[in-house]
Amino acid sequence: MGAGRLYTAVAAGGFRRYATYRAATAAGVFTNTAFGIILVYTYLALWDEKPHLGGYDQAQAVTYVWLGQCLYATLAIQGGGAEKDLMERIRTGAIAIDLYRPADLQLWWLATDLGRSLFQLLGRGVIPFLVGAVFFPMALPADAGTWAAFLVALFLAMLVSFGIRYLVALSVFWLMDGMGVNQVMMITGVFFSGMTLPLNVFPGGFGEVARVLPWAAQLQMPADVLMGETGVAGALAFQAAWAVALLTAGRLLQTAARRRVVVQGG
C-alpha cells in the first residue's frame, strides 16, 4: 500500500471510530447548541454596553460564538483528540509497537486526528452553526471565494491544533503521566484560542501577545477570515507558519524521545 493510501485509510478509520458514538455525538450537538444560546445572549448584552467591541458588530459577535461552538470539538480545543490515546500508549509502553510499524509515527497520528476532526465538524459542529444561522442574525459571506478561504483556514487550524497536542502528548515520554500537562493544555486552549472572548478584545500588550501565539490560529484566524476582518493571505501565512513550526518541533521531539527514552515496560 502506498503512503498516501495508507494514511487516507488511517484517517478514514479515525472518522469511522468516532461515528460509532452516536449517543455521545447527539449529546455533544445538544450541549454545543445550548452553550451557544447562552453565550450569544451574554455577548449581545456585552455588545449592548460596548458597541463594536474588538471591532465587531453584534452580528459578527454572534457569528463568532456559533463558529466557536462548531469548532470546539473539531479542533479538540480542550483536548480529547488523538493525543489522549497517544498519551496512554506512551504511559503503558504500547508505543513500542507503534515505533516498530512501517509507518511514520507523526503522520499516523495526524491522519487519525484529521479523521476525527472531520467527523466532529460534520457530526457535531455543523448543526449548532446552522441553528445559529436560522435563529440569530449572523455575518456570513455571500461569495464562494471567502468560504473557500475559510475552509483552507480551517484545515490549517486543524494542523496547528494537532501540532500543539502532539507536543503535549510526547511530553509523557519524560513525565510518565499526562494529567498535569492535560490540565494546562485545557486552560491555555480555551483562553488563548479565543473560546472565552475574541482575542481582539484583549487590551494593550497582553492582547498583542495573545494574537501572535499559536492558539490564535485555531479560532480567531478562521473567524476573521470568514467575516472579512483580516487579510486572507496574511492570516493563512500566519497559520501555515505556526503549523510548520509546531509539526517540525514535534518531529524533533519525537526523534529525541525515540533515541533517548526507555519505554515503560521494557
PDB file of C-alpha atoms in Angstrom:
ATOM      1  CA  MET A   1       0.000   0.000   0.000  1.00  0.00           C
ATOM      2  CA  GLY A   2       1.346   3.429  -0.942  1.00  0.00           C
ATOM      3  CA  ALA A   3       1.894   6.043   1.754  1.00  0.00           C
ATOM      4  CA  GLY A   4      -0.991   8.177   0.505  1.00  0.00           C
ATOM      5  CA  ARG A   5      -3.432   5.267   0.580  1.00  0.00           C
ATOM      6  CA  LEU A   6      -2.159   4.163   3.991  1.00  0.00           C
ATOM      7  CA  TYR A   7      -2.717   7.493   5.729  1.00  0.00           C
ATOM      8  CA  THR A   8      -6.031   8.001   3.923  1.00  0.00           C
ATOM      9  CA  ALA A   9      -7.146   4.653   5.335  1.00  0.00           C
ATOM     10  CA  VAL A  10      -5.931   5.680   8.799  1.00  0.00           C
ATOM     11  CA  ALA A  11      -7.901   8.943   8.547  1.00  0.00           C
ATOM     12  CA  ALA A  12     -10.986   7.041   7.410  1.00  0.00           C
ATOM     13  CA  GLY A  13     -10.565   4.747  10.394  1.00  0.00           C
ATOM     14  CA  GLY A  14     -10.448   7.747  12.714  1.00  0.00           C
ATOM     15  CA  PHE A  15     -13.645   9.075  11.125  1.00  0.00           C
ATOM     16  CA  ARG A  16     -15.458   5.740  11.473  1.00  0.00           C
ATOM     17  CA  ARG A  17     -14.355   5.281  15.060  1.00  0.00           C
ATOM     18  CA  TYR A  18     -15.988   8.499  16.237  1.00  0.00           C
ATOM     19  CA  ALA A  19     -19.016   7.935  14.011  1.00  0.00           C
ATOM     20  CA  THR A  20     -19.899   4.876  16.108  1.00  0.00           C
ATOM     21  CA  TYR A  21     -20.539   7.001  19.217  1.00  0.00           C
ATOM     22  CA  ARG A  22     -23.963   8.245  18.131  1.00  0.00           C
ATOM     23  CA  ALA A  23     -25.365   8.964  21.569  1.00  0.00           C
ATOM     24  CA  ALA A  24     -22.246  10.933  22.540  1.00  0.00           C
ATOM     25  CA  THR A  25     -22.446  12.864  19.275  1.00  0.00           C
ATOM     26  CA  ALA A  26     -26.104  13.735  19.843  1.00  0.00           C
ATOM     27  CA  ALA A  27     -25.308  14.837  23.396  1.00  0.00           C
ATOM     28  CA  GLY A  28     -22.455  16.961  22.052  1.00  0.00           C
ATOM     29  CA  VAL A  29     -24.732  18.626  19.500  1.00  0.00           C
ATOM     30  CA  PHE A  30     -27.254  19.456  22.240  1.00  0.00           C
ATOM     31  CA  THR A  31     -24.528  20.739  24.584  1.00  0.00           C
ATOM     32  CA  ASN A  32     -22.886  22.968  21.978  1.00  0.00           C
ATOM     33  CA  THR A  33     -26.270  24.344  20.899  1.00  0.00           C
ATOM     34  CA  ALA A  34     -27.304  25.087  24.490  1.00  0.00           C
ATOM     35  CA  PHE A  35     -23.971  26.723  25.320  1.00  0.00           C
ATOM     36  CA  GLY A  36     -24.154  28.655  22.072  1.00  0.00           C
ATOM     37  CA  ILE A  37     -27.518  30.145  23.011  1.00  0.00           C
ATOM     38  CA  ILE A  38     -26.253  31.094  26.477  1.00  0.00           C
ATOM     39  CA  LEU A  39     -23.103  32.692  25.069  1.00  0.00           C
ATOM     40  CA  VAL A  40     -24.996  34.544  22.342  1.00  0.00           C
ATOM     41  CA  TYR A  41     -27.213  36.334  24.841  1.00  0.00           C
ATOM     42  CA  THR A  42     -24.196  37.029  27.033  1.00  0.00           C
ATOM     43  CA  TYR A  43     -22.340  38.511  24.062  1.00  0.00           C
ATOM     44  CA  LEU A  44     -25.384  40.532  22.987  1.00  0.00           C
ATOM     45  CA  ALA A  45     -25.610  42.067  26.459  1.00  0.00           C
ATOM     46  CA  LEU A  46     -21.892  42.840  26.412  1.00  0.00           C
ATOM     47  CA  TRP A  47     -22.051  44.365  22.945  1.00  0.00           C
ATOM     48  CA  ASP A  48     -25.061  46.465  24.015  1.00  0.00           C
ATOM     49  CA  GLU A  49     -22.833  48.013  26.660  1.00  0.00           C
ATOM     50  CA  LYS A  50     -19.723  48.132  24.456  1.00  0.00           C
ATOM     51  CA  PRO A  51     -20.807  48.543  20.815  1.00  0.00           C
ATOM     52  CA  HIS A  52     -18.201  47.434  18.266  1.00  0.00           C
ATOM     53  CA  LEU A  53     -16.076  45.849  20.981  1.00  0.00           C
ATOM     54  CA  GLY A  54     -12.922  44.488  19.376  1.00  0.00           C
ATOM     55  CA  GLY A  55     -14.064  45.878  16.023  1.00  0.00           C
ATOM     56  CA  TYR A  56     -17.051  43.502  15.795  1.00  0.00           C
ATOM     57  CA  ASP A  57     -20.680  44.497  15.462  1.00  0.00           C
ATOM     58  CA  GLN A  58     -23.350  42.352  17.125  1.00  0.00           C
ATOM     59  CA  ALA A  59     -23.897  40.115  14.106  1.00  0.00           C
ATOM     60  CA  GLN A  60     -20.179  39.390  13.945  1.00  0.00           C
ATOM     61  CA  ALA A  61     -20.078  38.668  17.673  1.00  0.00           C
ATOM     62  CA  VAL A  62     -22.938  36.196  17.242  1.00  0.00           C
ATOM     63  CA  THR A  63     -21.156  34.581  14.298  1.00  0.00           C
ATOM     64  CA  TYR A  64     -18.024  34.235  16.397  1.00  0.00           C
ATOM     65  CA  VAL A  65     -19.975  32.427  19.133  1.00  0.00           C
ATOM     66  CA  TRP A  66     -21.508  29.871  16.793  1.00  0.00           C
ATOM     67  CA  LEU A  67     -18.265  29.285  14.964  1.00  0.00           C
ATOM     68  CA  GLY A  68     -16.611  28.619  18.311  1.00  0.00           C
ATOM     69  CA  GLN A  69     -19.266  26.038  19.165  1.00  0.00           C
ATOM     70  CA  CYS A  70     -18.812  24.483  15.732  1.00  0.00           C
ATOM     71  CA  LEU A  71     -15.039  24.187  16.129  1.00  0.00           C
ATOM     72  CA  TYR A  72     -14.852  23.359  19.839  1.00  0.00           C
ATOM     73  CA  ALA A  73     -14.790  19.577  19.352  1.00  0.00           C
ATOM     74  CA  THR A  74     -13.494  19.763  15.775  1.00  0.00           C
ATOM     75  CA  LEU A  75     -10.218  21.262  16.970  1.00  0.00           C
ATOM     76  CA  ALA A  76     -10.253  19.492  20.375  1.00  0.00           C
ATOM     77  CA  ILE A  77      -9.609  22.886  21.946  1.00  0.00           C
ATOM     78  CA  GLN A  78      -9.803  21.401  25.437  1.00  0.00           C
ATOM     79  CA  GLY A  79      -8.076  18.211  24.389  1.00  0.00           C
ATOM     80  CA  GLY A  80      -9.681  14.835  23.838  1.00  0.00           C
ATOM     81  CA  GLY A  81      -8.343  14.184  20.348  1.00  0.00           C
ATOM     82  CA  ALA A  82      -5.800  11.642  19.156  1.00  0.00           C
ATOM     83  CA  GLU A  83      -3.307  12.840  21.770  1.00  0.00           C
ATOM     84  CA  LYS A  84      -5.378  11.171  24.501  1.00  0.00           C
ATOM     85  CA  ASP A  85      -4.779   7.709  23.033  1.00  0.00           C
ATOM     86  CA  LEU A  86      -1.154   8.521  22.269  1.00  0.00           C
ATOM     87  CA  MET A  87      -0.516   9.574  25.865  1.00  0.00           C
ATOM     88  CA  GLU A  88      -1.983   6.313  27.132  1.00  0.00           C
ATOM     89  CA  ARG A  89       0.134   4.233  24.751  1.00  0.00           C
ATOM     90  CA  ILE A  90       3.264   6.048  25.876  1.00  0.00           C
ATOM     91  CA  ARG A  91       2.337   5.604  29.537  1.00  0.00           C
ATOM     92  CA  THR A  92       1.702   1.874  29.208  1.00  0.00           C
ATOM     93  CA  GLY A  93       4.634   1.176  26.891  1.00  0.00           C
ATOM     94  CA  ALA A  94       2.399   0.114  23.976  1.00  0.00           C
ATOM     95  CA  ILE A  95       4.046   2.902  21.958  1.00  0.00           C
ATOM     96  CA  ALA A  96       6.903   0.441  21.333  1.00  0.00           C
ATOM     97  CA  ILE A  97       4.601  -1.416  18.925  1.00  0.00           C
ATOM     98  CA  ASP A  98       3.859   1.841  17.086  1.00  0.00           C
ATOM     99  CA  LEU A  99       7.554   2.604  16.733  1.00  0.00           C
ATOM    100  CA  TYR A 100       8.117  -0.746  15.012  1.00  0.00           C
ATOM    101  CA  ARG A 101       5.366  -0.204  12.458  1.00  0.00           C
ATOM    102  CA  PRO A 102       6.443   0.553   8.876  1.00  0.00           C
ATOM    103  CA  ALA A 103       4.718   3.929   9.119  1.00  0.00           C
ATOM    104  CA  ASP A 104       5.695   7.368  10.327  1.00  0.00           C
ATOM    105  CA  LEU A 105       4.509   7.892  13.909  1.00  0.00           C
ATOM    106  CA  GLN A 106       3.653  11.583  13.492  1.00  0.00           C
ATOM    107  CA  LEU A 107       1.840  11.135  10.179  1.00  0.00           C
ATOM    108  CA  TRP A 108      -0.097   8.165  11.564  1.00  0.00           C
ATOM    109  CA  TRP A 109      -1.459  10.154  14.476  1.00  0.00           C
ATOM    110  CA  LEU A 110      -2.011  13.224  12.325  1.00  0.00           C
ATOM    111  CA  ALA A 111      -4.116  11.195   9.895  1.00  0.00           C
ATOM    112  CA  THR A 112      -6.065   9.695  12.798  1.00  0.00           C
ATOM    113  CA  ASP A 113      -6.741  13.132  14.242  1.00  0.00           C
ATOM    114  CA  LEU A 114      -7.769  14.622  10.898  1.00  0.00           C
ATOM    115  CA  GLY A 115     -10.328  11.836  10.517  1.00  0.00           C
ATOM    116  CA  ARG A 116     -11.638  12.578  13.995  1.00  0.00           C
ATOM    117  CA  SER A 117     -11.729  16.324  13.249  1.00  0.00           C
ATOM    118  CA  LEU A 118     -13.704  15.838  10.049  1.00  0.00           C
ATOM    119  CA  PHE A 119     -16.311  13.732  11.808  1.00  0.00           C
ATOM    120  CA  GLN A 120     -16.615  16.186  14.692  1.00  0.00           C
ATOM    121  CA  LEU A 121     -17.062  19.018  12.202  1.00  0.00           C
ATOM    122  CA  LEU A 122     -19.787  17.252  10.227  1.00  0.00           C
ATOM    123  CA  GLY A 123     -21.402  15.262  13.008  1.00  0.00           C
ATOM    124  CA  ARG A 124     -21.233  17.695  15.885  1.00  0.00           C
ATOM    125  CA  GLY A 125     -20.239  21.148  14.641  1.00  0.00           C
ATOM    126  CA  VAL A 126     -22.444  21.892  11.638  1.00  0.00           C
ATOM    127  CA  ILE A 127     -25.837  21.544  13.354  1.00  0.00           C
ATOM    128  CA  PRO A 128     -25.224  24.128  16.127  1.00  0.00           C
ATOM    129  CA  PHE A 129     -23.836  26.514  13.498  1.00  0.00           C
ATOM    130  CA  LEU A 130     -26.957  26.078  11.349  1.00  0.00           C
ATOM    131  CA  VAL A 131     -29.180  26.608  14.392  1.00  0.00           C
ATOM    132  CA  GLY A 132     -27.378  29.881  14.999  1.00  0.00           C
ATOM    133  CA  ALA A 133     -27.765  30.926  11.367  1.00  0.00           C
ATOM    134  CA  VAL A 134     -31.524  30.216  11.427  1.00  0.00           C
ATOM    135  CA  PHE A 135     -32.436  31.877  14.715  1.00  0.00           C
ATOM    136  CA  PHE A 136     -29.880  34.680  15.104  1.00  0.00           C
ATOM    137  CA  PRO A 137     -28.531  37.422  12.803  1.00  0.00           C
ATOM    138  CA  MET A 138     -25.088  36.348  11.620  1.00  0.00           C
ATOM    139  CA  ALA A 139     -22.434  37.999   9.462  1.00  0.00           C
ATOM    140  CA  LEU A 140     -21.891  35.298   6.855  1.00  0.00           C
ATOM    141  CA  PRO A 141     -20.205  35.935   3.496  1.00  0.00           C
ATOM    142  CA  ALA A 142     -22.169  35.708   0.274  1.00  0.00           C
ATOM    143  CA  ASP A 143     -19.266  34.880  -2.044  1.00  0.00           C
ATOM    144  CA  ALA A 144     -17.771  31.439  -2.626  1.00  0.00           C
ATOM    145  CA  GLY A 145     -14.209  32.781  -2.505  1.00  0.00           C
ATOM    146  CA  THR A 146     -14.476  33.741   1.151  1.00  0.00           C
ATOM    147  CA  TRP A 147     -15.926  30.348   2.025  1.00  0.00           C
ATOM    148  CA  ALA A 148     -13.080  28.643   0.160  1.00  0.00           C
ATOM    149  CA  ALA A 149     -10.511  30.730   2.053  1.00  0.00           C
ATOM    150  CA  PHE A 150     -12.274  29.829   5.294  1.00  0.00           C
ATOM    151  CA  LEU A 151     -12.017  26.103   4.517  1.00  0.00           C
ATOM    152  CA  VAL A 152      -8.276  26.493   3.942  1.00  0.00           C
ATOM    153  CA  ALA A 153      -8.010  28.389   7.231  1.00  0.00           C
ATOM    154  CA  LEU A 154      -9.967  25.609   8.943  1.00  0.00           C
ATOM    155  CA  PHE A 155      -7.614  22.923   7.607  1.00  0.00           C
ATOM    156  CA  LEU A 156      -4.595  24.904   8.808  1.00  0.00           C
ATOM    157  CA  ALA A 157      -6.294  25.319  12.192  1.00  0.00           C
ATOM    158  CA  MET A 158      -6.586  21.522  12.377  1.00  0.00           C
ATOM    159  CA  LEU A 159      -2.853  21.184  11.712  1.00  0.00           C
ATOM    160  CA  VAL A 160      -1.988  23.773  14.366  1.00  0.00           C
ATOM    161  CA  SER A 161      -4.300  22.118  16.872  1.00  0.00           C
ATOM    162  CA  PHE A 162      -2.722  18.726  16.262  1.00  0.00           C
ATOM    163  CA  GLY A 163       0.762  20.233  16.441  1.00  0.00           C
ATOM    164  CA  ILE A 164       0.098  21.646  19.902  1.00  0.00           C
ATOM    165  CA  ARG A 165      -1.492  18.460  21.205  1.00  0.00           C
ATOM    166  CA  TYR A 166       1.178  16.209  19.714  1.00  0.00           C
ATOM    167  CA  LEU A 167       3.891  18.103  21.577  1.00  0.00           C
ATOM    168  CA  VAL A 168       1.884  17.789  24.788  1.00  0.00           C
ATOM    169  CA  ALA A 169       1.444  14.053  24.225  1.00  0.00           C
ATOM    170  CA  LEU A 170       5.146  13.478  23.595  1.00  0.00           C
ATOM    171  CA  SER A 171       5.982  15.119  26.920  1.00  0.00           C
ATOM    172  CA  VAL A 172       4.664  11.950  28.578  1.00  0.00           C
ATOM    173  CA  PHE A 173       7.834  10.178  27.421  1.00  0.00           C
ATOM    174  CA  TRP A 174       9.597  12.196  30.132  1.00  0.00           C
ATOM    175  CA  LEU A 175       6.788  12.963  32.583  1.00  0.00           C
ATOM    176  CA  MET A 176       5.370   9.403  32.625  1.00  0.00           C
ATOM    177  CA  ASP A 177       1.857  10.807  33.120  1.00  0.00           C
ATOM    178  CA  GLY A 178      -0.197  13.311  31.150  1.00  0.00           C
ATOM    179  CA  MET A 179      -2.657  14.535  33.768  1.00  0.00           C
ATOM    180  CA  GLY A 180      -0.827  17.740  34.634  1.00  0.00           C
ATOM    181  CA  VAL A 181       0.012  18.797  31.077  1.00  0.00           C
ATOM    182  CA  ASN A 182      -3.554  17.955  30.050  1.00  0.00           C
ATOM    183  CA  GLN A 183      -4.891  20.422  32.598  1.00  0.00           C
ATOM    184  CA  VAL A 184      -2.518  23.127  31.400  1.00  0.00           C
ATOM    185  CA  MET A 185      -3.487  22.411  27.787  1.00  0.00           C
ATOM    186  CA  MET A 186      -7.186  22.711  28.605  1.00  0.00           C
ATOM    187  CA  ILE A 187      -6.790  26.090  30.296  1.00  0.00           C
ATOM    188  CA  THR A 188      -4.488  27.612  27.711  1.00  0.00           C
ATOM    189  CA  GLY A 189      -6.517  26.144  24.852  1.00  0.00           C
ATOM    190  CA  VAL A 190      -9.804  27.677  25.959  1.00  0.00           C
ATOM    191  CA  PHE A 191      -8.366  31.047  26.910  1.00  0.00           C
ATOM    192  CA  PHE A 192      -5.782  31.738  24.212  1.00  0.00           C
ATOM    193  CA  SER A 193      -7.779  30.270  21.328  1.00  0.00           C
ATOM    194  CA  GLY A 194     -10.472  32.886  21.943  1.00  0.00           C
ATOM    195  CA  MET A 195     -13.204  30.498  23.107  1.00  0.00           C
ATOM    196  CA  THR A 196     -13.902  32.697  26.135  1.00  0.00           C
ATOM    197  CA  LEU A 197     -13.737  36.034  24.321  1.00  0.00           C
ATOM    198  CA  PRO A 198     -12.383  37.034  20.917  1.00  0.00           C
ATOM    199  CA  LEU A 199      -8.688  37.790  21.171  1.00  0.00           C
ATOM    200  CA  ASN A 200      -9.180  41.167  19.537  1.00  0.00           C
ATOM    201  CA  VAL A 201     -10.932  42.459  22.662  1.00  0.00           C
ATOM    202  CA  PHE A 202      -7.859  41.828  24.836  1.00  0.00           C
ATOM    203  CA  PRO A 203      -6.236  45.179  25.626  1.00  0.00           C
ATOM    204  CA  GLY A 204      -2.716  46.514  25.195  1.00  0.00           C
ATOM    205  CA  GLY A 205       0.420  44.452  25.088  1.00  0.00           C
ATOM    206  CA  PHE A 206      -1.314  41.398  26.506  1.00  0.00           C
ATOM    207  CA  GLY A 207      -3.686  41.349  23.564  1.00  0.00           C
ATOM    208  CA  GLU A 208      -0.839  41.773  21.097  1.00  0.00           C
ATOM    209  CA  VAL A 209       0.976  38.797  22.591  1.00  0.00           C
ATOM    210  CA  ALA A 210      -2.180  36.646  22.657  1.00  0.00           C
ATOM    211  CA  ARG A 211      -2.835  37.335  18.984  1.00  0.00           C
ATOM    212  CA  VAL A 212       0.579  36.042  17.866  1.00  0.00           C
ATOM    213  CA  LEU A 213       0.528  32.805  19.874  1.00  0.00           C
ATOM    214  CA  PRO A 214      -0.294  29.563  18.027  1.00  0.00           C
ATOM    215  CA  TRP A 215      -3.721  29.228  19.683  1.00  0.00           C
ATOM    216  CA  ALA A 216      -4.844  32.315  17.744  1.00  0.00           C
ATOM    217  CA  ALA A 217      -4.595  30.218  14.582  1.00  0.00           C
ATOM    218  CA  GLN A 218      -7.319  27.876  15.830  1.00  0.00           C
ATOM    219  CA  LEU A 219     -10.418  30.056  16.179  1.00  0.00           C
ATOM    220  CA  GLN A 220      -9.551  33.743  15.839  1.00  0.00           C
ATOM    221  CA  MET A 221      -7.967  33.483  12.381  1.00  0.00           C
ATOM    222  CA  PRO A 222     -10.690  31.319  10.785  1.00  0.00           C
ATOM    223  CA  ALA A 223     -13.358  33.591  12.291  1.00  0.00           C
ATOM    224  CA  ASP A 224     -11.738  36.748  10.940  1.00  0.00           C
ATOM    225  CA  VAL A 225     -11.265  35.154   7.522  1.00  0.00           C
ATOM    226  CA  LEU A 226     -14.924  34.129   7.434  1.00  0.00           C
ATOM    227  CA  MET A 227     -16.120  37.595   8.426  1.00  0.00           C
ATOM    228  CA  GLY A 228     -13.661  39.519   6.271  1.00  0.00           C
ATOM    229  CA  GLU A 229     -11.928  41.119   9.244  1.00  0.00           C
ATOM    230  CA  THR A 230      -8.382  40.281   8.161  1.00  0.00           C
ATOM    231  CA  GLY A 231      -6.343  39.903   5.022  1.00  0.00           C
ATOM    232  CA  VAL A 232      -6.686  36.344   3.776  1.00  0.00           C
ATOM    233  CA  ALA A 233      -3.069  35.964   2.643  1.00  0.00           C
ATOM    234  CA  GLY A 234      -1.672  37.241   5.943  1.00  0.00           C
ATOM    235  CA  ALA A 235      -3.999  35.073   8.032  1.00  0.00           C
ATOM    236  CA  LEU A 236      -3.210  31.914   6.091  1.00  0.00           C
ATOM    237  CA  ALA A 237       0.513  32.663   6.207  1.00  0.00           C
ATOM    238  CA  PHE A 238       0.293  33.110   9.991  1.00  0.00           C
ATOM    239  CA  GLN A 239      -1.471  29.768  10.373  1.00  0.00           C
ATOM    240  CA  ALA A 240       0.848  27.966   7.973  1.00  0.00           C
ATOM    241  CA  ALA A 241       3.935  29.299   9.757  1.00  0.00           C
ATOM    242  CA  TRP A 242       2.698  28.016  13.105  1.00  0.00           C
ATOM    243  CA  ALA A 243       1.671  24.680  11.586  1.00  0.00           C
ATOM    244  CA  VAL A 244       5.146  24.160  10.118  1.00  0.00           C
ATOM    245  CA  ALA A 245       6.859  25.282  13.335  1.00  0.00           C
ATOM    246  CA  LEU A 246       4.778  23.029  15.575  1.00  0.00           C
ATOM    247  CA  LEU A 247       4.974  19.972  13.334  1.00  0.00           C
ATOM    248  CA  THR A 248       8.738  20.438  12.980  1.00  0.00           C
ATOM    249  CA  ALA A 249       9.082  20.754  16.753  1.00  0.00           C
ATOM    250  CA  GLY A 250       7.016  17.599  17.125  1.00  0.00           C
ATOM    251  CA  ARG A 251       9.279  15.785  14.687  1.00  0.00           C
ATOM    252  CA  LEU A 252      12.385  16.837  16.621  1.00  0.00           C
ATOM    253  CA  LEU A 253      10.888  15.900  19.983  1.00  0.00           C
ATOM    254  CA  GLN A 254       9.762  12.564  18.577  1.00  0.00           C
ATOM    255  CA  THR A 255      13.310  11.855  17.400  1.00  0.00           C
ATOM    256  CA  ALA A 256      14.706  12.757  20.815  1.00  0.00           C
ATOM    257  CA  ALA A 257      12.199  10.510  22.553  1.00  0.00           C
ATOM    258  CA  ARG A 258      12.900   7.608  20.251  1.00  0.00           C
ATOM    259  CA  ARG A 259      16.655   7.787  20.762  1.00  0.00           C
ATOM    260  CA  ARG A 260      16.978   8.591  24.425  1.00  0.00           C
ATOM    261  CA  VAL A 261      13.930   7.499  26.386  1.00  0.00           C
ATOM    262  CA  VAL A 262      13.385   3.973  27.647  1.00  0.00           C
ATOM    263  CA  VAL A 263       9.781   2.892  27.083  1.00  0.00           C
ATOM    264  CA  GLN A 264       7.998   1.799  30.246  1.00  0.00           C
ATOM    265  CA  GLY A 265       7.652  -1.935  30.493  1.00  0.00           C
ATOM    266  CA  GLY A 266      10.904  -2.508  28.577  1.00  0.00           C
TER     267      GLY A 266
END
